Amino acid sequence: MTPLRGQVYRCDLGYGAKPWLIVSNNARNRHTADVLAIRLTTTPRTLPTWVPMAPNDPLTGYANADNIETIGKDELGDYLGGVTPATIEKINVALATALGLPPPRT
């Protein structure tokens, strides 16, 4: 199984099953035993590193780019869907902000 960037999976990392959005690039995802993911939550926060989900995304709530985890592919649970390209663009900006990187070029 090769999870793809932008896909959402439910994972239990020891504190209950939660939704996680894959943010690592697809080449990395193909060649490693794990992925990088950020938490999705229903808790609203107005921070530049929190991205609201769009109506066409698989879940409502927010992507928290401050909460990046390495998750083993064997820990990925149910596939919940993929986020829209517009949401991924906003998440790219949020990740750059969280990591102190220059904003992505559009």
mmCIF file of C-alpha atoms in Angstrom:
data_model
loop_
_atom_site.group_PDB
_atom_site.id
_atom_site.type_symbol
_atom_site.label_atom_id
_atom_site.label_comp_id
_atom_site.label_asym_id
_atom_site.label_seq_id
_atom_site.Cartn_x
_atom_site.Cartn_y
_atom_site.Cartn_z
ATOM 1 C CA MET A 1 0.000 0.000 0.000
ATOM 2 C CA THR A 2 1.312 3.440 -0.918
ATOM 3 C CA PRO A 3 -0.529 6.251 0.824
ATOM 4 C CA LEU A 4 -0.525 9.487 -1.154
ATOM 5 C CA ARG A 5 -0.055 13.103 -0.143
ATOM 6 C CA GLY A 6 -3.437 14.643 0.607
ATOM 7 C CA GLN A 7 -5.106 11.418 1.716
ATOM 8 C CA VAL A 8 -6.742 11.152 5.140
ATOM 9 C CA TYR A 9 -6.523 8.043 7.324
ATOM 10 C CA ARG A 10 -7.835 7.241 10.773
ATOM 11 C CA CYS A 11 -4.953 6.186 13.047
ATOM 12 C CA ASP A 12 -4.686 5.235 16.704
ATOM 13 C CA LEU A 13 -1.327 6.444 18.006
ATOM 14 C CA GLY A 14 -2.120 5.507 21.582
ATOM 15 C CA TYR A 15 -4.839 8.001 22.473
ATOM 16 C CA GLY A 16 -7.789 6.883 20.369
ATOM 17 C CA ALA A 17 -8.417 6.787 16.644
ATOM 18 C CA LYS A 18 -7.986 10.250 15.092
ATOM 19 C CA PRO A 19 -7.914 11.493 11.476
ATOM 20 C CA TRP A 20 -4.471 12.261 10.008
ATOM 21 C CA LEU A 21 -3.646 13.930 6.682
ATOM 22 C CA ILE A 22 -0.604 12.649 4.771
ATOM 23 C CA VAL A 23 1.749 15.561 3.959
ATOM 24 C CA SER A 24 4.945 13.735 2.951
ATOM 25 C CA ASN A 25 5.702 13.640 -0.766
ATOM 26 C CA ASN A 26 4.685 10.638 -2.841
ATOM 27 C CA ALA A 27 8.258 9.610 -3.746
ATOM 28 C CA ARG A 28 9.113 9.382 -0.038
ATOM 29 C CA ASN A 29 5.864 7.539 0.638
ATOM 30 C CA ARG A 30 6.745 4.892 -1.975
ATOM 31 C CA HIS A 31 10.231 4.197 -0.597
ATOM 32 C CA THR A 32 9.847 4.344 3.185
ATOM 33 C CA ALA A 33 7.919 2.357 5.787
ATOM 34 C CA ASP A 34 6.298 5.480 7.208
ATOM 35 C CA VAL A 35 4.635 8.758 6.241
ATOM 36 C CA LEU A 36 4.547 12.279 7.634
ATOM 37 C CA ALA A 37 1.089 13.428 8.634
ATOM 38 C CA ILE A 38 -0.709 16.261 10.399
ATOM 39 C CA ARG A 39 -3.708 15.987 12.711
ATOM 40 C CA LEU A 40 -7.212 16.924 11.694
ATOM 41 C CA THR A 41 -9.382 18.253 14.496
ATOM 42 C CA THR A 42 -12.769 19.837 15.061
ATOM 43 C CA THR A 43 -11.313 22.305 17.579
ATOM 44 C CA PRO A 44 -11.355 25.762 15.963
ATOM 45 C CA ARG A 45 -8.228 27.910 16.200
ATOM 46 C CA THR A 46 -7.450 31.099 14.316
ATOM 47 C CA LEU A 47 -3.750 30.534 13.768
ATOM 48 C CA PRO A 48 -1.839 30.739 10.468
ATOM 49 C CA THR A 49 -0.850 27.088 10.915
ATOM 50 C CA TRP A 50 -4.445 25.848 11.186
ATOM 51 C CA VAL A 51 -6.306 25.327 7.900
ATOM 52 C CA PRO A 52 -10.101 24.969 7.756
ATOM 53 C CA MET A 53 -11.330 22.034 5.711
ATOM 54 C CA ALA A 54 -13.285 22.930 2.558
ATOM 55 C CA PRO A 55 -16.850 21.687 1.931
ATOM 56 C CA ASN A 56 -15.593 19.056 -0.562
ATOM 57 C CA ASP A 57 -12.977 17.643 1.831
ATOM 58 C CA PRO A 58 -13.731 14.268 3.470
ATOM 59 C CA LEU A 59 -14.107 15.731 6.984
ATOM 60 C CA THR A 60 -15.083 19.008 8.573
ATOM 61 C CA GLY A 61 -12.732 20.785 10.937
ATOM 62 C CA TYR A 62 -9.140 21.977 10.730
ATOM 63 C CA ALA A 63 -5.721 20.669 9.701
ATOM 64 C CA ASN A 64 -3.121 21.467 12.360
ATOM 65 C CA ALA A 65 0.237 21.990 10.619
ATOM 66 C CA ASP A 66 1.908 22.431 14.025
ATOM 67 C CA ASN A 67 1.284 18.761 14.830
ATOM 68 C CA ILE A 68 3.494 16.755 12.431
ATOM 69 C CA GLU A 69 3.938 13.049 13.207
ATOM 70 C CA THR A 70 5.809 10.173 11.633
ATOM 71 C CA ILE A 71 3.325 7.324 11.255
ATOM 72 C CA GLY A 72 4.202 3.795 10.194
ATOM 73 C CA LYS A 73 2.238 2.576 7.192
ATOM 74 C CA ASP A 74 1.213 -0.398 9.309
ATOM 75 C CA GLU A 75 -0.464 2.061 11.726
ATOM 76 C CA LEU A 76 -2.705 3.589 9.047
ATOM 77 C CA GLY A 77 -6.307 2.598 9.642
ATOM 78 C CA ASP A 78 -9.392 3.355 7.599
ATOM 79 C CA TYR A 79 -8.965 5.492 4.493
ATOM 80 C CA LEU A 80 -11.340 8.470 4.795
ATOM 81 C CA GLY A 81 -10.750 10.242 1.467
ATOM 82 C CA GLY A 82 -8.567 12.941 -0.032
ATOM 83 C CA VAL A 83 -8.578 16.706 0.447
ATOM 84 C CA THR A 84 -9.066 19.131 -2.427
ATOM 85 C CA PRO A 85 -6.128 20.715 -4.285
ATOM 86 C CA ALA A 86 -7.168 24.108 -2.869
ATOM 87 C CA THR A 87 -6.907 22.746 0.673
ATOM 88 C CA ILE A 88 -3.464 21.247 -0.068
ATOM 89 C CA GLU A 89 -2.264 24.673 -1.291
ATOM 90 C CA LYS A 90 -3.371 26.247 2.002
ATOM 91 C CA ILE A 91 -1.731 23.427 3.956
ATOM 92 C CA ASN A 92 1.527 24.018 2.041
ATOM 93 C CA VAL A 93 1.514 27.624 3.304
ATOM 94 C CA ALA A 94 0.651 26.509 6.855
ATOM 95 C CA LEU A 95 3.477 23.932 6.856
ATOM 96 C CA ALA A 96 5.960 26.542 5.614
ATOM 97 C CA THR A 97 4.834 28.862 8.413
ATOM 98 C CA ALA A 98 5.086 26.128 11.055
ATOM 99 C CA LEU A 99 8.594 25.159 9.911
ATOM 100 C CA GLY A 100 9.899 28.684 9.307
ATOM 101 C CA LEU A 101 10.335 28.113 5.565
ATOM 102 C CA PRO A 102 9.722 30.588 2.741
ATOM 103 C CA PRO A 103 6.153 30.485 1.428
ATOM 104 C CA PRO A 104 5.631 28.047 -1.450
ATOM 105 C CA ARG A 105 5.594 29.454 -4.963
ATOM 106 C CA THR A 106 2.224 29.307 -6.664
#
